mmCIF file of C-alpha atoms in Angstrom:
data_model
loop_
_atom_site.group_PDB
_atom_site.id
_atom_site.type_symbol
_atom_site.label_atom_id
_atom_site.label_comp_id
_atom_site.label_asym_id
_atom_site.label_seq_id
_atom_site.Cartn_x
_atom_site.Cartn_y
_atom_site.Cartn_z
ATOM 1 C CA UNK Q 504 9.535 5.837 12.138
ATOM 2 C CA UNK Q 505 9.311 9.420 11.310
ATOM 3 C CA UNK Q 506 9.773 12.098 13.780
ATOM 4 C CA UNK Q 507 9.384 15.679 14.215
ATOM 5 C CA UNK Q 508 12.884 18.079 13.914
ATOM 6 C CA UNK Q 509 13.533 21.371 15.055
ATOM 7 C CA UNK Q 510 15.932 23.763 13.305
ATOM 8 C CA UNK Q 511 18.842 25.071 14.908
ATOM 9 C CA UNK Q 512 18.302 28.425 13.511
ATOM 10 C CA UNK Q 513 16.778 31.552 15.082
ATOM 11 C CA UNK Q 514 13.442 30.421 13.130
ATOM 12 C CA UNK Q 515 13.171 26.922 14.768
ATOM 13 C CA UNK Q 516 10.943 25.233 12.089
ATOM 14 C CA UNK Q 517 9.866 21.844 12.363
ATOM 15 C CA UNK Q 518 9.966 19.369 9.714
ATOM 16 C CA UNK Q 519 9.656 15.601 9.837
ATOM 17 C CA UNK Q 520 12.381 13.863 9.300
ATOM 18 C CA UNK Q 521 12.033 10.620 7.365
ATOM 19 C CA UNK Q 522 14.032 7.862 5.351
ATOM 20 C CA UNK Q 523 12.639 9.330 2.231
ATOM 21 C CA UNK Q 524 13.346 13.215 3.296
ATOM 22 C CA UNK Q 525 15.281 14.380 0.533
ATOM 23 C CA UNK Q 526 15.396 11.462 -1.860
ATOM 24 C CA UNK Q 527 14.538 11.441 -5.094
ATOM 25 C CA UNK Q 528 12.319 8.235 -5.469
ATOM 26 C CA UNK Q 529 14.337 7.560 -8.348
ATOM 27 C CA UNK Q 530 17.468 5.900 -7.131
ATOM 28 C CA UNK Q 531 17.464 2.041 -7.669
ATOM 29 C CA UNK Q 532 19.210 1.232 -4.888
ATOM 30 C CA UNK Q 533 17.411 3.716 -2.810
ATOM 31 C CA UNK Q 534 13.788 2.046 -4.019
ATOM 32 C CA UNK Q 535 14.814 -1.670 -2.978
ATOM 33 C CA UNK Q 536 15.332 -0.470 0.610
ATOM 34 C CA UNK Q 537 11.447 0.919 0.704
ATOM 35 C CA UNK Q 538 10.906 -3.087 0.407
ATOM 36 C CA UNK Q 539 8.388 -4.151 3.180
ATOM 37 C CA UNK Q 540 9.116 -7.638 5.155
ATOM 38 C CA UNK Q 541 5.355 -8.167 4.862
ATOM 39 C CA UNK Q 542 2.126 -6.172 3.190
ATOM 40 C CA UNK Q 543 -0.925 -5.622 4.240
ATOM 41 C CA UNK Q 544 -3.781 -6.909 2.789
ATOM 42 C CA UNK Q 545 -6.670 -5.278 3.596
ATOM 43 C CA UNK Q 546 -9.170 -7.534 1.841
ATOM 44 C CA UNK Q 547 -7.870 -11.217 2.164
ATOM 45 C CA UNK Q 548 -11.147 -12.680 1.942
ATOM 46 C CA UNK Q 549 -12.016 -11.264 -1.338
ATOM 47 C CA UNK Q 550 -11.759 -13.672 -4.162
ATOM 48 C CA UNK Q 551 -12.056 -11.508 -7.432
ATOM 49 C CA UNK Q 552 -13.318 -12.819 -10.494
ATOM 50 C CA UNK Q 553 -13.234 -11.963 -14.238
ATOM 51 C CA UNK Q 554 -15.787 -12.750 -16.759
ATOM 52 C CA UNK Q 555 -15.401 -12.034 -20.036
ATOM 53 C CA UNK Q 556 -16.905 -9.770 -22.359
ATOM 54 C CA UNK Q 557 -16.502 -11.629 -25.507
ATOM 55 C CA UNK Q 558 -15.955 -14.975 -24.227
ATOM 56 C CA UNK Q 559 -18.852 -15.203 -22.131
ATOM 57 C CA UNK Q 560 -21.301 -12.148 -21.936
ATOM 58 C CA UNK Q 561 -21.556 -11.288 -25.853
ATOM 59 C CA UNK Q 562 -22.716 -15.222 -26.225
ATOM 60 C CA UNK Q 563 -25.885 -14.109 -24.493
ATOM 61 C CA UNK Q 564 -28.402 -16.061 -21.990
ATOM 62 C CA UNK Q 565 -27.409 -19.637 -22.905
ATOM 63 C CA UNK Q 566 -23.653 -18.753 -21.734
ATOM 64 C CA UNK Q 567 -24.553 -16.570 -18.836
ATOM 65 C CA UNK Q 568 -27.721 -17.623 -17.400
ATOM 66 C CA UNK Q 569 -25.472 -21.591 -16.180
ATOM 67 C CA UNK Q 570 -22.504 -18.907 -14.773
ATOM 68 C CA UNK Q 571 -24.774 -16.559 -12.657
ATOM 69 C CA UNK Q 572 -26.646 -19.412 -11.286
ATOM 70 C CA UNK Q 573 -22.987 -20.953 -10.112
ATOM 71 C CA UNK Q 574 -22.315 -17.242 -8.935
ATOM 72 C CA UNK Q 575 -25.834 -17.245 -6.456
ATOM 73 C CA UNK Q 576 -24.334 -20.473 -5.173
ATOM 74 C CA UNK Q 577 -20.934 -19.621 -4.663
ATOM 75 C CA UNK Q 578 -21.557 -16.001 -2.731
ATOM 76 C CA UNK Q 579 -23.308 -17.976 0.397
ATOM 77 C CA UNK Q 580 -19.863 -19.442 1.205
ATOM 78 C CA UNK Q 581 -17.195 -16.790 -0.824
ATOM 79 C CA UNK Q 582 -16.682 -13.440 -0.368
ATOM 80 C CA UNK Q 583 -16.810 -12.787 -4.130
ATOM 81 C CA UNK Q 584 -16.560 -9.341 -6.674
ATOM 82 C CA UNK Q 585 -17.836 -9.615 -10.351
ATOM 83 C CA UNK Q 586 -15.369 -7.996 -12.761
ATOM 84 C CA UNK Q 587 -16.650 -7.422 -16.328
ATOM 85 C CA UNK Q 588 -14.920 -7.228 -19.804
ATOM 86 C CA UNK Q 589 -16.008 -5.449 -22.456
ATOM 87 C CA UNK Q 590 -15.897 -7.778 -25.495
ATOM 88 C CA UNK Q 591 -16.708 -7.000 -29.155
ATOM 89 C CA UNK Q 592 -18.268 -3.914 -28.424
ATOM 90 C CA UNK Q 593 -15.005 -2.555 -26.743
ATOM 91 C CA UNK Q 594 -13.675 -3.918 -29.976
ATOM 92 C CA UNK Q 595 -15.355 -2.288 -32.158
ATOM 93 C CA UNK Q 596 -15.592 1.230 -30.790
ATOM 94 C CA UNK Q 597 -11.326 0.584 -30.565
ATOM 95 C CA UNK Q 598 -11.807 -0.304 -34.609
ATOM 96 C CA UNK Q 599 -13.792 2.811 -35.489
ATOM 97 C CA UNK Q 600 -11.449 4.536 -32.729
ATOM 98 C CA UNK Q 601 -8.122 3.487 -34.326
ATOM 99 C CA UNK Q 602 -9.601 4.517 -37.744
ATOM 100 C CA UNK Q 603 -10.026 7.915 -36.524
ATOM 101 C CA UNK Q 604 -6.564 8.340 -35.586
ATOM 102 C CA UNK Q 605 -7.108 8.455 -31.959
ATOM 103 C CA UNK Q 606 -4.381 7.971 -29.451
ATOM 104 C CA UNK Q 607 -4.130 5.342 -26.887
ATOM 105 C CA UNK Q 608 -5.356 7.251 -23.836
ATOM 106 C CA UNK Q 609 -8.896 8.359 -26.220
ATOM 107 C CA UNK Q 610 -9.385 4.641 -27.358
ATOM 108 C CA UNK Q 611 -9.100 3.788 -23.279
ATOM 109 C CA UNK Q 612 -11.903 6.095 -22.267
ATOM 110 C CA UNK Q 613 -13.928 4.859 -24.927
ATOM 111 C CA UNK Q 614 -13.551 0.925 -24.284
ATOM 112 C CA UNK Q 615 -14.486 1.808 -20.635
ATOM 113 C CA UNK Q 616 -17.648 2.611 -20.976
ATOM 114 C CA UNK Q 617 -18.360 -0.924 -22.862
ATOM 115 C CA UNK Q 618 -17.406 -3.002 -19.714
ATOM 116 C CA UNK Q 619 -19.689 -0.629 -17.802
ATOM 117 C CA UNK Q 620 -22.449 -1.708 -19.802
ATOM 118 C CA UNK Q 621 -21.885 -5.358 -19.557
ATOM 119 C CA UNK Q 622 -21.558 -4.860 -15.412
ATOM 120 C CA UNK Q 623 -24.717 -2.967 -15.440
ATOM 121 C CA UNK Q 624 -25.882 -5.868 -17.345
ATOM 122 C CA UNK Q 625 -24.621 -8.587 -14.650
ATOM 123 C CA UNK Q 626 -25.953 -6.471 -11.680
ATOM 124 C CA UNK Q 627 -29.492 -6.375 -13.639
ATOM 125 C CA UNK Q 628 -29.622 -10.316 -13.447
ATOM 126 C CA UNK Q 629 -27.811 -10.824 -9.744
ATOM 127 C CA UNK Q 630 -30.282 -8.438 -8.644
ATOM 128 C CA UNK Q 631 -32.055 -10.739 -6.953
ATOM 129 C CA UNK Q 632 -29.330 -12.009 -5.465
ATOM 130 C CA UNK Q 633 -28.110 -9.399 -4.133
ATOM 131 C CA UNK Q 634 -26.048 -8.256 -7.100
ATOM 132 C CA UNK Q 635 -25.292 -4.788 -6.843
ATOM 133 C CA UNK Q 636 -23.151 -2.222 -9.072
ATOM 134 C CA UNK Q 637 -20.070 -0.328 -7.777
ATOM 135 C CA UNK Q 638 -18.030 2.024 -9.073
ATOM 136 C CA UNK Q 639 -14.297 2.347 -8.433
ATOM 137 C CA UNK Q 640 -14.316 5.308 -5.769
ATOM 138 C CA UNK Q 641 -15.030 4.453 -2.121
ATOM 139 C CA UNK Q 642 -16.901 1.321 -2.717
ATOM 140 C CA UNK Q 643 -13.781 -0.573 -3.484
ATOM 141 C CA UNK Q 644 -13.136 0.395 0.279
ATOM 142 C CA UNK Q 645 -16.253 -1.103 1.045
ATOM 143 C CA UNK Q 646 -16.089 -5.214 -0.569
ATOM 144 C CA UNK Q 647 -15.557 -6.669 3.110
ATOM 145 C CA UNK Q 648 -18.914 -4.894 4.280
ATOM 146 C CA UNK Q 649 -21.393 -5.408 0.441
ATOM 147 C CA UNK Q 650 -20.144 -8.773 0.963
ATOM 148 C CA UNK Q 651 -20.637 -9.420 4.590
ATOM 149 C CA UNK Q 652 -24.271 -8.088 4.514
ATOM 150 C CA UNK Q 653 -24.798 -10.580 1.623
ATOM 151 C CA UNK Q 654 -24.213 -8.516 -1.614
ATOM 152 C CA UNK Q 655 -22.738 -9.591 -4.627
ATOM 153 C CA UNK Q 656 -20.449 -6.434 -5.704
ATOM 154 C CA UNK Q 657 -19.827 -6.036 -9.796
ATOM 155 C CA UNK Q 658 -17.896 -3.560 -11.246
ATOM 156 C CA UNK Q 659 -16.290 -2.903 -14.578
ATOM 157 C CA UNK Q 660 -13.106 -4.325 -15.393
ATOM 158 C CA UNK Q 661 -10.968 -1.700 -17.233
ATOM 159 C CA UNK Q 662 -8.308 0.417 -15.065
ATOM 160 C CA UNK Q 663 -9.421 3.946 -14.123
ATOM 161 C CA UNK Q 664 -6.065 5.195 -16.307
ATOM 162 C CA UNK Q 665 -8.347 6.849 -18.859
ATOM 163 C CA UNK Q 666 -6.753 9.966 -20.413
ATOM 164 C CA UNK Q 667 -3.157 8.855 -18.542
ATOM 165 C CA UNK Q 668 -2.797 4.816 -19.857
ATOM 166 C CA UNK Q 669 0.356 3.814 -21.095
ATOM 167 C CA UNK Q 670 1.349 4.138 -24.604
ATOM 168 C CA UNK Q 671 1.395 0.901 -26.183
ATOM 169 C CA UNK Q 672 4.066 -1.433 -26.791
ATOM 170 C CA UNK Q 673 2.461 -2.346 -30.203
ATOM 171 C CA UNK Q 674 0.055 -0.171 -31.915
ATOM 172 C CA UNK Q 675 -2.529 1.786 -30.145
ATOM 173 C CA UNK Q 676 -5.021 -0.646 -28.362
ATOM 174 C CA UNK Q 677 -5.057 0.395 -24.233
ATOM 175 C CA UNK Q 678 -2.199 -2.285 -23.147
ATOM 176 C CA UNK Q 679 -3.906 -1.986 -19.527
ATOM 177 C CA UNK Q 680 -7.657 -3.530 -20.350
ATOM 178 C CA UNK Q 681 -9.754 -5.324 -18.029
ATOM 179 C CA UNK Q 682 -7.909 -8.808 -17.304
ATOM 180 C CA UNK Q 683 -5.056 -6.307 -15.786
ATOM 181 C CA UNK Q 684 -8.061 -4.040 -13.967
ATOM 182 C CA UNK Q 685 -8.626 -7.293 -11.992
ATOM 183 C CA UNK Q 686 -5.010 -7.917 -11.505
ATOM 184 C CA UNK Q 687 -4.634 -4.930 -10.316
ATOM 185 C CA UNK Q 688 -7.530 -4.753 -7.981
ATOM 186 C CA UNK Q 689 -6.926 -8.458 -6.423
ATOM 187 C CA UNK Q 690 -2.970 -7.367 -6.135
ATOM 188 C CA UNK Q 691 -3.713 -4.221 -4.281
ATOM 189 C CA UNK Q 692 -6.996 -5.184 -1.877
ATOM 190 C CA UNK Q 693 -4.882 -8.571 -0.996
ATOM 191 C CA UNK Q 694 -7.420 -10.865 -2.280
ATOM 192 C CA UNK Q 695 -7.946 -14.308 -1.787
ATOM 193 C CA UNK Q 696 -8.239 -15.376 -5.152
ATOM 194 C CA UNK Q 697 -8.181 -14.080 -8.815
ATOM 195 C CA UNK Q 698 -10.099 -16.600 -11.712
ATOM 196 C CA UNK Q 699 -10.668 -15.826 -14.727
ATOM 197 C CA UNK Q 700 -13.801 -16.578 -16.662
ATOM 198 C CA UNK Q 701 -12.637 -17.925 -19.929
ATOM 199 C CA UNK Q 702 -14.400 -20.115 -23.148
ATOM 200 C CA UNK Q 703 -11.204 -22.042 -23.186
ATOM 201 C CA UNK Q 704 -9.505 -24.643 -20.922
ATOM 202 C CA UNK Q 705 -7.051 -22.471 -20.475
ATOM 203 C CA UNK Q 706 -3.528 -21.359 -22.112
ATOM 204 C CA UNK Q 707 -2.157 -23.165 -25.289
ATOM 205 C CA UNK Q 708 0.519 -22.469 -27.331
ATOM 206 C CA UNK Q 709 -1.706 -20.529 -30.191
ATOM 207 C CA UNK Q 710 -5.320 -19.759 -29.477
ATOM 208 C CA UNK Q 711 -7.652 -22.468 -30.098
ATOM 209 C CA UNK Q 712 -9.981 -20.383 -31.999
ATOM 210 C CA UNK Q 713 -7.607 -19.321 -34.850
ATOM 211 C CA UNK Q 714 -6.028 -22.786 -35.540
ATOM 212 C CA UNK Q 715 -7.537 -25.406 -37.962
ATOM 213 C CA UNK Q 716 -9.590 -27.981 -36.152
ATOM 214 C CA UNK Q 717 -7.018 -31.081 -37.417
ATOM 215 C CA UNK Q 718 -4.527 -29.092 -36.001
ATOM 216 C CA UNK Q 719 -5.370 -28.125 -31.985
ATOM 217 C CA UNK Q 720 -4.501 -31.196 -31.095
ATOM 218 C CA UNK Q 721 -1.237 -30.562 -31.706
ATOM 219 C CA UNK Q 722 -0.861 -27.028 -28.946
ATOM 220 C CA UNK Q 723 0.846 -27.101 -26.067
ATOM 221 C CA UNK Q 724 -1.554 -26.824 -23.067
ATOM 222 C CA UNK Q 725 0.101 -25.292 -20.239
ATOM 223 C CA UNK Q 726 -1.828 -26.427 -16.657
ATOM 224 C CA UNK Q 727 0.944 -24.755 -14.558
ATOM 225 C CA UNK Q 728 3.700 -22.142 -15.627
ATOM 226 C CA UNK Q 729 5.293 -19.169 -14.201
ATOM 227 C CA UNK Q 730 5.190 -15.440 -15.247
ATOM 228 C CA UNK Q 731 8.497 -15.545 -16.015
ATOM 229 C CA UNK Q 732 8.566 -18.550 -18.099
ATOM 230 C CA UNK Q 733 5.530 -17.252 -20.082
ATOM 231 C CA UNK Q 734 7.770 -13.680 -20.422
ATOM 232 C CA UNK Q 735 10.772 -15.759 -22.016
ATOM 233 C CA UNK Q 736 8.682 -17.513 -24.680
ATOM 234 C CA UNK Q 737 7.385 -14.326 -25.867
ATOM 235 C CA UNK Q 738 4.193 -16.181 -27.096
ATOM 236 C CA UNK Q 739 2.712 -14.171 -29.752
ATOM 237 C CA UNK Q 740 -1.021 -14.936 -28.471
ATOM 238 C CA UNK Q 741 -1.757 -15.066 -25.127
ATOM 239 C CA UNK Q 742 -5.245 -15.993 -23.291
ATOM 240 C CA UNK Q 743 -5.030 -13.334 -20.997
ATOM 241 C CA UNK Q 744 -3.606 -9.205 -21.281
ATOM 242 C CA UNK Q 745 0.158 -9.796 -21.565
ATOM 243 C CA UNK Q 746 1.575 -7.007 -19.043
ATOM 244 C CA UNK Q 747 -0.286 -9.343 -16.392
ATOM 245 C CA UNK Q 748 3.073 -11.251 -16.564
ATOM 246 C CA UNK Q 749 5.336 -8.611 -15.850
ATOM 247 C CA UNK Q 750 2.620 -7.398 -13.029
ATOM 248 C CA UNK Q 751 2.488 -10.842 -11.594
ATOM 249 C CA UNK Q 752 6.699 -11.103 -11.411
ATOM 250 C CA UNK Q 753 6.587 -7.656 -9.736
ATOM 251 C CA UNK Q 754 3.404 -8.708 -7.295
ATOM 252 C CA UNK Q 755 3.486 -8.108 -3.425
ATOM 253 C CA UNK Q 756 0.105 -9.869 -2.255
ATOM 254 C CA UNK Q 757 -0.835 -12.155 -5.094
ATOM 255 C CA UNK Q 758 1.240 -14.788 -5.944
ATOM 256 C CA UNK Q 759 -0.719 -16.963 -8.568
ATOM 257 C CA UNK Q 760 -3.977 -16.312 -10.947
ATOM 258 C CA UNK Q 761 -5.906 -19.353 -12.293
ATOM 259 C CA UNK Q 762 -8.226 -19.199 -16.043
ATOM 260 C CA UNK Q 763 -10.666 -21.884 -16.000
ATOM 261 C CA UNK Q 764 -13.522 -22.803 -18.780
ATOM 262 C CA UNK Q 765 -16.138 -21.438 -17.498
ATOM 263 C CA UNK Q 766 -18.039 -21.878 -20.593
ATOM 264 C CA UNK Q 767 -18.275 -25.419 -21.171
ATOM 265 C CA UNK Q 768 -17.732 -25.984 -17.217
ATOM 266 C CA UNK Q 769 -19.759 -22.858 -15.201
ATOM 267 C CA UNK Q 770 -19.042 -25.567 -12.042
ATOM 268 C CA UNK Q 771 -15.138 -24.656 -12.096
ATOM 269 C CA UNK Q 772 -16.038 -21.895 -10.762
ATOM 270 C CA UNK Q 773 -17.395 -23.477 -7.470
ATOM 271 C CA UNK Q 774 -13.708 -25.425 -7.540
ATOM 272 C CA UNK Q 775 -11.703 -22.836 -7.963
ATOM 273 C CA UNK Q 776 -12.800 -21.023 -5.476
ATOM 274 C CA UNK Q 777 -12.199 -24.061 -3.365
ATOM 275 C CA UNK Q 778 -8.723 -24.286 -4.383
ATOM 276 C CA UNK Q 779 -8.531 -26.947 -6.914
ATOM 277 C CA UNK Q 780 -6.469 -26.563 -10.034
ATOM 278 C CA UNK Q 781 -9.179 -27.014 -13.031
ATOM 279 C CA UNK Q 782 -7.273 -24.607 -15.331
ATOM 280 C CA UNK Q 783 -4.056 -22.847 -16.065
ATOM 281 C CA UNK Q 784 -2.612 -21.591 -13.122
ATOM 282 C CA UNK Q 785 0.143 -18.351 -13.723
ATOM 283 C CA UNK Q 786 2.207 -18.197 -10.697
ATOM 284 C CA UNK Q 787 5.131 -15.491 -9.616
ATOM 285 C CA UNK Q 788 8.228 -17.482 -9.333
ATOM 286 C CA UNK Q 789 10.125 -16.127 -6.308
#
């Protein structure tokens, strides 16, 4: 516990004296000391999910329309927040973005405003419902309460990095989209849960999509697999953003994320936030 000191000298200042007065924040060694036995979670009753922008929204009614009326169900028994992506849109304004020569911290302010669209969208048709947008100030401060009074929070997906994102391991694309903005929200708020609304079972070997129809048969489908498994195959497609792997490995609260079909099966939803494993489920190995 900190305390107050007083200097010996004629001027008697006080400072407070810490474990972290006069360190760095630097040191290795130093860091793994600042490791807590246990962390708070201030929301554990939060379960966020993910829908995405290309995989779900940009297919229009006949994909959404079966997933919000899962959604109305689910929020009378689960404390839920709606996380949007921002799908070909976000794409494309990265494509003319990329074109232009602009860096990654431009092309991440610009795909932002895409997933904002598509949560405005969302809150338009759980209106009813109690659907109502947030932003990522205060109100993320507030889930417990919008969902206690029988709200259905939404927000967009991306990270508020903006200006200050990462460079990029490859390219220029923002590494840190919206699948890690939900990480990174259900990590830090403690949820309950984090599922991802996907138009694919979950993670194979090679995306589905870009294979020949003969040939899917023939991926891997992985139903259970750690971070750190996933990090040593170095797959070069991946379902999900890949520095979710490296976030999940280094994860305090969350220990596992699960992608479900949510396309073909809107009624995973309702088990996954029960609990039962209808997808891929990532998990931290300890």
């Amino acid at each position: 516990m900190s305390k107050l000191v007083k200097e010996e000298s004629e001027a008697g200042r006080l400072h407070i004296e810490s474990p972290l007065m006069g360190e760095s924040l630097v040191s290795k060694e130093f860091l793994k000391r600042t490791e807590s036995k246990e962390y708070f979670r201030m929301q554990p009753e939060i379960n966020v999910i993910k829908i995405g922008g290309q995989s779900i929204i940009d297919r229009g009614a006949k994909a959404v329309l079966p997933i919000v009326d899962v959604l109305v169900e689910a929020k009378e028994n689960y404390k839920i927040i709606l996380m949007t992506g921002g799908g070909t849109r976000a794409r494309h304004v990265y494509s003319i973005g990329i074109d232009l020569g602009m860096p990654t911290g431009v092309l991440s302010k610009l795909g932002d405003k895409v997933s904002w669209q598509n949560a405005e969208i969302m809150s338009v048709l759980l209106n009813k419902h109690g659907g109502v947008k947030i932003g990522h100030g205060d109100n993320l401060e507030q889930l417990t309460m919008f969902c206690r009074r029988g709200y259905l929070p939404i927000t967009y997906g991306i990270p508020p990095y903006g200006f200050f994102e990462h460079p990029a391991e490859y390219g220029s694309i923002p590494p840190h989209r919206t699948d890690c903005g939900a990480f990174l929200l259900a990590e830090n708020i403690g949820a309950r849960s984090l599922i991802y609304l996907k138009d694919e079972r979950g993670l194979f070997s090679n995306d589905p999509k870009k294979v020949a129809e003969a040939e899917r048969k023939n991926l891997k489908f992985y139903d259970r697999i750690s971070a750190r498994e996933l990090l040593e195959l170095d797959l070069d497609d991946l379902i999900i953003e890949r520095p979710i792997l490296t976030l999940l490995q280094r994860a305090k609260c969350l220990k596992e994320l699960q992608i479900i079909d949510a396309l073909s099966h809107p009624e995973h939803i309702l088990d996954a936030l029960e609990g039962k494993h209808v997808g891929t489920i990532i998990y931290k190995e300890e």
